[in-house]
Amino acid sequence: MGKRNILLLEPNYKNKYPPIGLMKLATYHRKLGDNVVFYKGDLNKFVLEDICCQLIDKISEIDNTINWNNYRNDIIQYIYRGIRAIKFELISKSQYSLALDNWFEHYKNQYRKGEYFHQPKWDRICITTLFTFHWKITIETIEFAKKIVKDINELKVGGVLATVLSNEVESKTGIKPHNGLLDKAGVLDDNEIIIDNLPLDYSILEEIDYKYSENNAYYGYLTRGCIRKCSFCAVPKLEPKFHEFISIKNQIKKASKTYGEKRNLLLLDNNVLASDCFPEIIKEIKEIGYTKDSKYIEPNQLDISIKNLKSGFNDRAFIRKSYNLLHQLLSKLQGDRQQHLYNMMESLSLLSINTSSKENILAIYPEVKELYEKHRNKTPKKRYVDFNQGVDARLLVKDEKKMMLLSEIPINPLRIAFDNMKYEKIYVKAVELAAKYGIKQLSNYLLYNEQDQPIELYQRLKINVDLCETLGINIYSFPMKFHPINGNEWYANRNFIGKHWNRKFLRAIQTILNATKGKIGKGKSFFYEAFGHDEDEFFKLLYMPETYILFRFFFKDMGYTDRWWEEFNNFSSKDLFIVKTIIEKNDFSNIENLSCSSSIKAFLRNHYLISREEIKNPESKIFKEKLNYDLKKNA
Ligand code: SF4
């Protein structure tokens, strides 16, 4: 089989963790000698840049006396906008302008007339997928990929969404997704390689502008699957078989050798405590280098990048990485030293990523090697282990030894789920055990909008705040809105409303969470301010106009909130029922046509029509009022 062009795509949604499946696929295809490219971002931009690269390669063959990369921005502009004057200026730099003209025209048409799609370049495209509520962007990505792959049968779609909504994806796009893991030999080609067992290719993460929030960690699984079958969870479908222990020691060793040591260990196990091999798992984590007080000193990243550039391993990634490191160094220097490096980088066209070449990076390296070593950060930092899918409180409580074992590694944070008030006793016991064994940083996803009552969210948050105070620990609570993963039309968006929830309550929680950046830490006063001092106040917040929640102090201090609350409580019980029913729908667009009394309409008009836009509009009365208020506050 000849060298194939392989494109790995992640749809352009925001996510915290890198696409592990694609990282394995990168290793797989590199092993087979293929040319591998990873992309996450604007797909039109990707095509534009790809066409630009092809044009530069072509014109460099014709005239290599000019470094065409220096004109990359102009070339992109020409391809994108087709302005002749740009082209004439570019080709007039060369004595072969006539020959160049044809190729400029050819590649402009590739983009502007869509000819790129008539002669697709990619032999295979692999797309990963994630949450079902990313349905729209996922389908758009698949549709786009269909246009740039040579053979539609070589468009491979896998991952969470593709597995749980396999039929829906197929009927929408005509592409039959791969379900579950790539854990059998010969899944993609006729060979004996099991892709799921391959080490991760961390280099692909350097190829894109997008930065995953946890980007200095080894990623891995020590177990696969789960012993339980929770209705809202995709794991039983994705990984139906529970594997007790998968050693990662060798993979980590290899990754360190190629990419340098990573600081943290991020483990994506679904239910690691369910493994009978848990003591061996902890032993391996310690052997890898994650003991209680282990420290990390970042290796020399420039040396690593250069080593990889020299060996020809993913130039696309390591040119970008070296470029970024050189610029970091430049920003650390001062005075003459900075000027000297700047001049060197300028003369080698290393001031822009567009013009940076492998040859010039290798050329500058001997000059900056020592300087980089001198200025790089060598401060020892604590290392952490994070089972980012959380651990099962029921199993912790059943066997205290598991908590003891967890406390022997630098776990931070310990994530324990608290999905329902019915697990209160178990959850509290698990947190107490964590504190007993000295684990002080905890994190907690709180599922809401499923079968739960709204008040249970408040109760669970309050339990966490109280536990922080009594046990002297930190629990960061992350309320997570439930979205069904299949079964009805809700999977494709975020509009699902749980049995005991309504539009207004969900909006209120979202508004509060926007102000707290999605997490609630320790500190009672902060919690009370955000969610109310008691359950009654929490309910008051749920019915409160959105802008009153958002600009809490302004509306409170200006008396709006009190007036609203007084009027709300002055309704007769019959009217209050009507008012609540209207508010819960969270639609105030047509108040005049509602079938209710004029006093209810006036109440809604006065309080629920003050929008965020109105507060931002300099012409509005409320804007001026808020401006005066803010000025007085800041005086
Ligand atoms: S215990 Fe966790 S991983 Fe296992 S099925 Fe339930 S939610 Fe999914």
XYZ file of C-alpha atoms and ligand atoms in Angstrom:
643
model
C 0.000 0.000 0.000
C 1.426 3.410 -0.969
C 1.658 6.383 1.300
C -1.859 7.652 1.917
C -3.080 11.115 2.879
C -4.971 10.741 6.139
C -6.968 13.554 7.698
C -8.020 13.288 11.344
C -10.830 15.662 12.224
C -12.391 16.751 15.469
C -15.522 18.900 15.022
C -14.906 22.446 16.177
C -16.748 22.294 19.506
C -15.173 23.354 22.779
C -13.875 20.467 24.872
C -11.435 20.049 27.716
C -9.713 16.821 26.831
C -7.931 15.838 23.616
C -9.364 13.216 21.248
C -7.625 10.059 22.464
C -9.074 7.932 19.651
C -7.599 10.207 16.993
C -4.261 10.232 18.835
C -4.207 6.435 18.524
C -5.259 6.611 14.898
C -2.367 9.011 14.251
C 0.037 6.421 15.665
C -1.618 3.719 13.600
C -1.362 5.556 10.295
C 2.156 6.780 10.937
C 3.106 3.174 11.660
C 1.782 2.285 8.211
C 3.869 5.077 6.655
C 0.933 7.354 5.840
C 0.954 11.128 5.763
C -1.180 12.200 8.765
C -2.770 15.596 9.379
C -4.933 16.545 12.354
C -7.332 19.480 12.266
C -9.869 21.122 14.554
C -11.138 24.509 13.533
C -12.851 26.346 10.713
C -13.051 23.867 7.821
C -13.153 26.526 5.110
C -9.961 27.978 6.526
C -8.443 24.510 6.479
C -9.201 24.134 2.769
C -7.898 27.629 2.031
C -4.645 26.932 3.837
C -4.260 23.549 2.194
C -4.687 25.087 -1.254
C -2.186 27.811 -0.335
C 0.392 25.163 0.715
C -0.100 23.315 -2.560
C 0.355 26.524 -4.543
C 3.508 27.437 -2.635
C 4.932 23.947 -3.235
C 4.179 24.238 -6.927
C 5.633 27.721 -7.459
C 8.664 26.848 -5.355
C 9.370 24.027 -7.824
C 9.317 26.595 -10.649
C 11.281 29.325 -8.890
C 13.150 28.375 -5.742
C 15.150 31.597 -5.620
C 12.231 33.178 -3.779
C 10.990 32.100 -0.339
C 7.301 32.103 -1.232
C 6.374 31.387 2.378
C 7.258 35.011 3.100
C 4.256 36.007 0.948
C 1.846 33.461 2.405
C -0.634 36.060 3.650
C -0.830 37.737 0.233
C -1.180 34.374 -1.486
C -4.057 33.448 0.813
C -5.704 36.789 0.106
C -5.397 36.202 -3.622
C -6.847 32.674 -3.447
C -9.677 33.885 -1.225
C -10.596 37.117 -2.983
C -9.202 36.611 -6.485
C -7.871 40.180 -6.760
C -5.644 40.326 -9.826
C -3.464 43.172 -8.556
C -2.274 40.926 -5.695
C -1.361 38.196 -8.163
C 0.530 40.575 -10.490
C 2.520 41.969 -7.636
C 3.485 38.434 -6.556
C 4.381 36.949 -9.917
C 6.304 40.051 -11.018
C 8.880 39.146 -8.358
C 9.962 36.184 -10.503
C 11.446 35.847 -13.971
C 9.041 32.955 -14.577
C 5.927 35.030 -14.144
C 4.126 33.452 -17.093
C 4.429 29.911 -15.737
C 3.540 31.092 -12.265
C 0.467 32.897 -13.550
C -1.107 29.609 -14.668
C -0.657 28.008 -11.298
C -1.989 31.015 -9.424
C -5.068 30.852 -11.627
C -5.367 27.089 -11.171
C -5.250 27.193 -7.367
C -7.493 30.252 -7.123
C -10.111 28.235 -9.036
C -9.586 25.327 -6.683
C -10.995 27.549 -3.976
C -13.238 30.069 -5.660
C -14.822 27.671 -8.159
C -14.821 24.767 -5.730
C -12.499 22.674 -7.906
C -10.742 21.447 -4.756
C -13.812 19.316 -4.151
C -13.714 17.794 -7.649
C -10.302 16.216 -7.117
C -10.294 15.287 -3.443
C -6.912 14.841 -1.867
C -7.674 12.740 1.207
C -7.457 8.959 0.968
C -9.082 8.566 4.359
C -10.747 10.903 6.832
C -11.402 9.837 10.416
C -13.813 11.948 12.442
C -14.234 11.666 16.175
C -17.477 12.656 17.882
C -18.448 13.495 21.436
C -21.626 14.734 23.092
C -24.948 14.230 21.378
C -25.839 17.888 21.861
C -22.985 18.661 19.443
C -25.173 17.013 16.801
C -25.348 19.986 14.416
C -21.637 20.725 14.195
C -20.841 17.003 14.049
C -23.165 16.447 11.094
C -21.782 19.569 9.372
C -18.257 18.201 9.791
C -19.237 14.819 8.330
C -20.967 16.518 5.392
C -17.889 18.636 4.749
C -15.597 15.620 4.946
C -17.756 13.818 2.376
C -16.740 16.485 -0.119
C -12.991 16.189 0.439
C -12.483 12.431 0.717
C -11.591 10.463 -2.426
C -13.766 7.472 -1.637
C -16.824 7.864 0.583
C -16.170 4.400 2.048
C -12.973 5.791 3.499
C -14.803 8.330 5.633
C -14.688 6.823 9.127
C -16.787 8.221 11.942
C -16.502 7.009 15.534
C -16.671 8.091 19.157
C -19.473 8.702 21.641
C -22.147 10.424 19.543
C -21.491 8.140 16.578
C -21.993 5.082 18.771
C -25.076 6.096 20.726
C -26.767 7.676 17.702
C -25.387 5.319 15.088
C -28.659 4.908 13.157
C -29.445 8.613 13.260
C -25.992 9.505 11.908
C -26.339 6.952 9.133
C -29.782 8.098 8.063
C -28.726 11.761 8.119
C -25.358 11.422 6.343
C -25.331 8.013 4.678
C -22.166 7.159 6.600
C -22.333 4.082 8.803
C -20.348 4.934 11.940
C -17.988 2.626 13.748
C -19.607 1.607 17.047
C -17.592 1.430 20.266
C -13.858 0.924 20.542
C -11.247 0.096 17.910
C -10.295 -2.964 19.913
C -10.176 -5.620 17.219
C -7.496 -6.329 14.640
C -8.197 -5.387 11.047
C -10.966 -2.881 11.772
C -9.709 -0.366 9.206
C -7.218 -2.260 7.037
C -6.145 -5.794 6.416
C -3.595 -6.167 9.209
C -3.204 -7.517 12.738
C -2.916 -4.165 14.521
C -5.307 -3.429 17.385
C -5.595 0.347 17.236
C -6.944 0.699 20.781
C -3.728 -0.817 22.174
C -1.443 1.633 20.389
C 0.318 4.480 22.217
C -1.000 8.010 21.831
C 0.500 10.433 19.350
C 0.716 13.605 21.442
C 2.346 15.520 18.592
C -0.927 16.048 16.720
C -2.089 18.397 19.481
C 0.636 20.823 18.418
C -0.802 21.041 14.913
C -3.836 23.102 15.844
C -4.499 26.513 17.372
C -7.058 25.103 19.798
C -5.653 24.432 23.262
C -7.209 21.743 25.457
C -7.315 22.913 29.053
C -5.389 19.911 30.390
C -2.427 19.964 28.029
C 0.509 18.849 30.149
C -0.575 15.361 31.081
C -0.322 11.760 30.046
C -3.753 10.466 29.108
C -4.792 6.893 29.527
C -7.077 4.164 30.787
C -6.145 1.561 33.345
C -9.504 -0.158 33.014
C -12.192 -0.185 30.359
C -15.992 -0.349 30.611
C -18.025 -0.324 33.805
C -19.811 -2.825 36.015
C -22.989 -0.697 36.139
C -25.554 0.296 33.542
C -26.862 3.759 34.443
C -29.649 4.841 32.104
C -28.160 8.249 31.272
C -24.670 6.954 30.501
C -23.086 5.997 27.171
C -20.381 3.768 28.674
C -22.344 0.477 28.669
C -22.881 0.917 24.922
C -19.406 2.210 24.104
C -17.417 -0.212 26.221
C -19.708 -3.124 27.066
C -16.971 -5.339 28.541
C -15.245 -4.498 31.823
C -11.455 -4.883 31.677
C -9.924 -5.041 35.138
C -6.421 -3.762 34.404
C -4.603 -2.488 31.338
C -0.989 -1.661 32.096
C 0.169 1.707 30.729
C 3.731 1.654 32.070
C 5.392 0.969 28.716
C 3.262 3.473 26.861
C 4.173 6.201 29.343
C 7.853 5.319 29.034
C 7.669 5.593 25.234
C 5.685 8.828 25.370
C 8.272 10.375 27.728
C 11.043 9.442 25.353
C 9.401 11.039 22.330
C 7.561 14.016 23.844
C 9.375 14.580 27.131
C 7.949 13.931 30.562
C 4.466 15.267 31.245
C 3.445 16.782 34.520
C 0.128 15.146 35.375
C -1.591 11.832 34.831
C -5.106 12.096 33.540
C -6.958 8.810 33.698
C -10.212 8.423 31.855
C -11.391 5.234 33.531
C -15.146 4.992 33.899
C -15.178 3.118 37.164
C -11.679 2.261 38.296
C -12.754 1.215 41.802
C -14.767 -1.640 40.358
C -11.529 -3.367 39.393
C -10.349 -6.274 41.510
C -6.852 -5.226 40.481
C -7.129 -1.808 42.146
C -4.071 -2.377 44.410
C -1.986 -3.259 41.304
C -3.326 -0.154 39.573
C -2.162 2.080 42.431
C 1.197 0.275 42.471
C 1.653 0.975 38.765
C 0.722 4.646 39.151
C 3.411 4.976 41.822
C 5.943 3.154 39.646
C 5.250 5.538 36.780
C 6.376 8.372 39.055
C 3.237 9.560 40.820
C 3.932 9.078 44.502
C 2.467 11.256 47.217
C 4.987 14.095 47.035
C 6.429 13.641 43.564
C 7.653 16.764 41.817
C 7.934 17.661 38.182
C 10.505 19.772 36.407
C 9.584 20.525 32.850
C 12.101 19.059 30.392
C 13.774 21.199 27.744
C 10.926 21.419 25.231
C 13.043 23.055 22.547
C 15.556 20.192 22.625
C 12.680 17.727 22.289
C 11.141 19.624 19.376
C 14.452 19.840 17.559
C 15.131 16.153 18.104
C 11.754 15.355 16.533
C 12.323 17.792 13.671
C 15.681 16.188 12.952
C 14.128 12.739 12.879
C 11.351 13.998 10.585
C 8.566 13.035 12.987
C 5.560 15.280 12.320
C 7.235 18.425 10.964
C 3.881 20.234 10.861
C 3.589 19.891 14.645
C 7.184 20.511 15.659
C 7.679 23.546 13.422
C 4.751 25.157 15.259
C 5.978 24.021 18.644
C 9.552 25.265 18.028
C 8.193 28.541 16.684
C 6.109 29.055 19.842
C 9.039 28.177 22.111
C 11.342 30.610 20.299
C 8.774 33.356 20.764
C 8.383 32.500 24.437
C 12.142 32.843 24.792
C 12.091 36.151 22.934
C 9.492 37.545 25.323
C 11.588 36.498 28.355
C 14.703 38.348 27.185
C 15.385 42.035 27.530
C 17.545 44.744 26.005
C 20.408 43.780 23.669
C 19.880 40.062 24.083
C 16.293 40.370 23.017
C 17.250 42.564 20.077
C 19.941 40.128 18.999
C 17.558 37.171 19.036
C 14.913 39.243 17.260
C 17.383 40.128 14.504
C 18.397 36.498 14.093
C 14.790 35.371 13.926
C 13.951 38.123 11.476
C 16.811 37.215 9.153
C 15.627 33.580 9.167
C 11.943 34.533 8.634
C 10.973 33.129 12.032
C 8.867 36.064 13.161
C 5.684 34.626 11.698
C 4.469 31.028 11.788
C 3.532 31.372 8.120
C 7.113 31.922 7.067
C 8.881 29.664 9.588
C 10.550 26.674 7.981
C 12.127 23.537 9.416
C 15.504 24.416 7.850
C 15.575 27.842 9.489
C 14.511 26.512 12.875
C 17.309 23.944 12.714
C 19.671 26.725 11.599
C 18.917 29.000 14.565
C 18.932 26.213 17.150
C 22.725 26.013 17.817
C 22.670 29.788 18.411
C 19.830 29.711 20.945
C 20.355 26.312 22.563
C 22.222 27.596 25.623
C 20.096 30.685 25.972
C 16.942 28.593 25.993
C 18.366 26.209 28.577
C 19.323 29.141 30.778
C 15.928 30.820 30.659
C 13.548 27.909 30.673
C 11.420 27.329 33.741
C 12.992 24.748 36.047
C 10.813 25.333 39.090
C 9.720 22.015 40.598
C 5.955 21.623 40.551
C 3.661 19.149 42.241
C 2.384 16.343 40.062
C -1.220 15.247 40.139
C -3.282 12.219 39.254
C -6.838 12.842 38.151
C -9.427 10.143 37.491
C -11.414 12.622 35.504
C -14.583 10.533 35.158
C -14.900 10.345 38.935
C -14.889 7.472 41.383
C -17.866 5.484 42.593
C -18.790 6.530 46.165
C -20.649 3.268 46.785
C -17.483 1.246 46.206
C -15.395 3.564 48.358
C -17.724 3.219 51.295
C -17.961 -0.549 50.906
C -14.200 -0.950 51.143
C -12.269 1.693 53.091
C -8.987 0.196 51.898
C -9.680 1.708 48.472
C -9.628 5.213 49.929
C -6.423 4.365 51.761
C -4.863 3.263 48.461
C -6.086 6.402 46.698
C -4.473 8.526 49.381
C -1.076 7.009 48.520
C -1.007 8.800 45.165
C -1.177 12.581 44.594
C -4.825 12.559 43.635
C -6.123 16.041 42.849
C -8.973 16.520 42.695
C -10.779 13.433 43.898
C -13.968 13.470 41.875
C -16.972 11.841 43.484
C -20.378 12.004 41.853
C -23.444 13.075 43.845
C -26.181 12.604 41.294
C -29.143 12.199 43.539
C -30.198 12.980 47.122
C -30.919 9.297 47.628
C -27.138 8.810 47.722
C -26.649 11.451 50.430
C -25.482 9.089 53.168
C -23.060 7.247 50.910
C -21.721 10.440 49.426
C -21.162 12.127 52.790
C -19.485 9.002 54.139
C -17.162 8.878 51.111
C -16.191 12.535 51.568
C -15.563 11.970 55.278
C -13.335 9.035 54.420
C -11.405 11.188 51.951
C -10.818 13.767 54.684
C -9.788 11.013 57.108
C -7.066 9.908 54.687
C -5.857 13.434 54.045
C -7.384 13.945 50.577
C -8.369 17.590 50.707
C -9.139 18.615 47.138
C -12.408 17.219 45.885
C -14.555 17.902 42.895
C -18.122 17.015 42.368
C -20.406 16.890 39.339
C -24.019 17.397 40.329
C -26.416 16.123 37.713
C -29.687 18.052 37.586
C -32.702 18.192 35.282
C -33.108 14.425 35.206
C -35.485 12.781 37.699
C -34.523 15.198 40.490
C -36.552 17.967 42.106
C -35.008 21.461 41.705
C -34.621 21.811 45.462
C -32.320 18.779 45.492
C -29.730 20.776 43.633
C -29.739 23.368 46.401
C -29.608 20.674 49.062
C -26.656 18.915 47.481
C -24.733 22.165 47.044
C -25.441 23.083 50.649
C -24.205 19.677 51.834
C -20.936 20.318 50.012
C -20.498 23.776 51.492
C -21.179 22.398 54.978
C -18.747 19.497 54.472
C -16.024 21.941 53.419
C -16.489 23.824 56.659
C -16.710 20.901 59.054
C -13.943 18.795 57.474
C -11.577 21.606 56.438
C -11.493 20.452 52.801
C -12.238 22.002 49.395
C -15.053 20.640 47.307
C -15.647 22.275 43.958
C -19.189 21.582 42.825
C -20.020 21.592 39.125
C -23.754 21.412 38.465
C -24.247 19.582 35.163
C -27.496 19.821 33.281
C -28.773 16.464 32.139
C -29.232 15.899 28.376
C -30.672 12.625 27.096
C -28.239 10.765 24.853
C -30.856 9.094 22.681
C -34.430 7.969 22.440
C -36.149 11.180 21.299
C -35.624 14.481 19.565
C -33.857 16.025 22.571
C -30.521 14.334 21.995
C -29.499 16.776 19.268
C -29.733 19.953 21.311
C -29.640 21.243 24.847
C -33.361 21.966 25.178
C -34.461 18.983 27.239
C -36.535 19.818 30.318
C -36.616 17.285 33.162
C -39.879 16.071 34.707
C -39.727 18.468 37.673
C -37.989 21.339 35.922
C -39.168 24.107 33.625
C -37.629 26.622 31.233
C -37.400 29.438 33.771
C -35.778 27.374 36.508
C -33.163 26.026 34.100
C -32.475 29.524 32.828
C -32.129 30.812 36.413
C -29.570 28.108 37.290
C -27.667 28.882 34.115
C -27.659 32.593 34.949
C -26.350 31.935 38.458
C -23.702 29.582 37.093
C -22.585 32.143 34.522
C -21.810 34.457 37.407
C -19.908 31.741 39.310
C -18.140 30.512 36.127
C -19.877 27.159 36.412
C -18.360 26.053 39.703
C -19.094 26.591 43.355
C -16.210 26.398 45.778
C -16.043 26.518 49.539
C -17.229 29.545 51.483
C -20.735 29.826 52.826
C -21.209 33.507 52.148
C -20.409 33.060 48.474
C -22.805 30.132 48.218
C -25.612 31.941 50.056
C -25.187 34.984 47.877
C -25.341 32.921 44.691
C -28.051 30.371 45.574
C -29.918 31.915 48.490
C -29.686 31.610 52.288
C -32.289 28.884 52.498
C -34.566 26.791 50.329
C -37.228 29.544 50.216
C -34.714 32.036 48.939
C -33.540 29.520 46.349
C -37.099 29.259 45.033
C -37.367 33.030 45.050
C -34.279 33.123 42.801
C -35.761 30.581 40.425
C -38.782 32.856 39.795
C -36.777 36.093 39.850
C -36.469 38.032 36.553
C -33.276 36.992 34.789
C -31.683 40.433 34.800
C -32.416 40.795 38.532
C -30.351 37.636 39.078
C -27.610 38.754 36.739
C -27.170 42.269 38.135
C -28.146 41.218 41.635
C -26.757 44.180 43.598
C -27.974 46.898 41.283
C -31.588 45.704 41.219
C -31.547 44.956 44.917
C -30.031 48.288 45.957
C -32.326 50.238 43.653
C -35.375 48.597 45.220
C -36.524 46.711 42.099
C -36.082 43.285 43.657
C -38.063 44.147 46.794
C -40.867 45.682 44.750
C -41.004 42.594 42.545
C -41.093 40.253 45.554
C -43.758 42.260 47.332
C -45.971 42.315 44.253
C -45.330 38.604 43.646
C -46.463 37.748 47.181
C -49.464 40.062 47.108
C -51.234 38.032 44.441
C -54.112 35.899 45.602
C -53.311 32.193 45.576
C -55.354 31.803 42.391
C -53.481 34.612 40.620
C -50.159 33.425 42.002
C -50.753 30.062 40.392
C -51.407 31.802 37.051
C -48.336 34.052 37.452
C -46.080 31.131 38.276
C -47.349 29.124 35.327
C -46.552 32.012 32.976
C -43.111 32.671 34.493
C -42.172 28.988 34.349
C -42.625 29.064 30.550
C -40.040 31.873 30.428
C -41.670 33.458 27.385
C -42.578 37.108 27.890
C -42.716 38.043 24.221
C -46.495 38.380 24.050
C -47.704 39.568 27.445
C -50.599 41.658 26.079
C -52.221 38.612 24.476
C -52.028 36.399 27.537
C -55.358 35.448 29.027
C -54.832 36.855 32.509
C -55.788 39.920 34.534
C -54.413 43.388 33.785
C -52.601 43.436 37.150
C -50.712 40.266 36.224
C -49.841 41.760 32.825
C -48.593 44.958 34.489
C -46.482 42.914 36.899
C -44.898 40.911 34.077
C -44.342 44.028 31.965
C -42.682 45.924 34.795
C -40.263 43.219 35.830
C -39.755 40.566 33.162
C -39.253 42.787 30.146
C -36.034 44.386 31.341
C -33.632 42.587 29.050
C -29.843 42.339 29.047
C -29.875 44.299 25.774
C -31.858 47.118 27.349
C -29.367 47.377 30.184
C -26.566 47.670 27.628
C -28.394 50.235 25.463
C -27.037 53.749 26.251
C -30.392 55.250 25.188
C -32.416 53.326 27.767
C -33.542 54.636 31.139
C -32.236 51.554 32.925
C -28.790 51.971 31.339
C -28.523 55.513 32.709
C -29.748 54.394 36.115
C -27.148 51.618 36.210
C -24.400 53.920 35.007
C -25.105 56.338 37.885
C -25.257 53.442 40.304
C -21.902 52.037 39.117
C -20.270 55.482 39.242
C -21.434 56.002 42.818
C -20.275 52.528 43.809
C -16.827 53.050 42.340
C -16.404 56.594 43.616
S -21.270 4.029 37.104
Fe -20.596 5.790 35.888
S -19.562 4.918 34.111
Fe -20.696 3.267 35.055
S -22.617 3.225 33.889
Fe -22.962 4.492 35.717
S -22.513 6.604 35.048
Fe -21.668 5.199 33.485
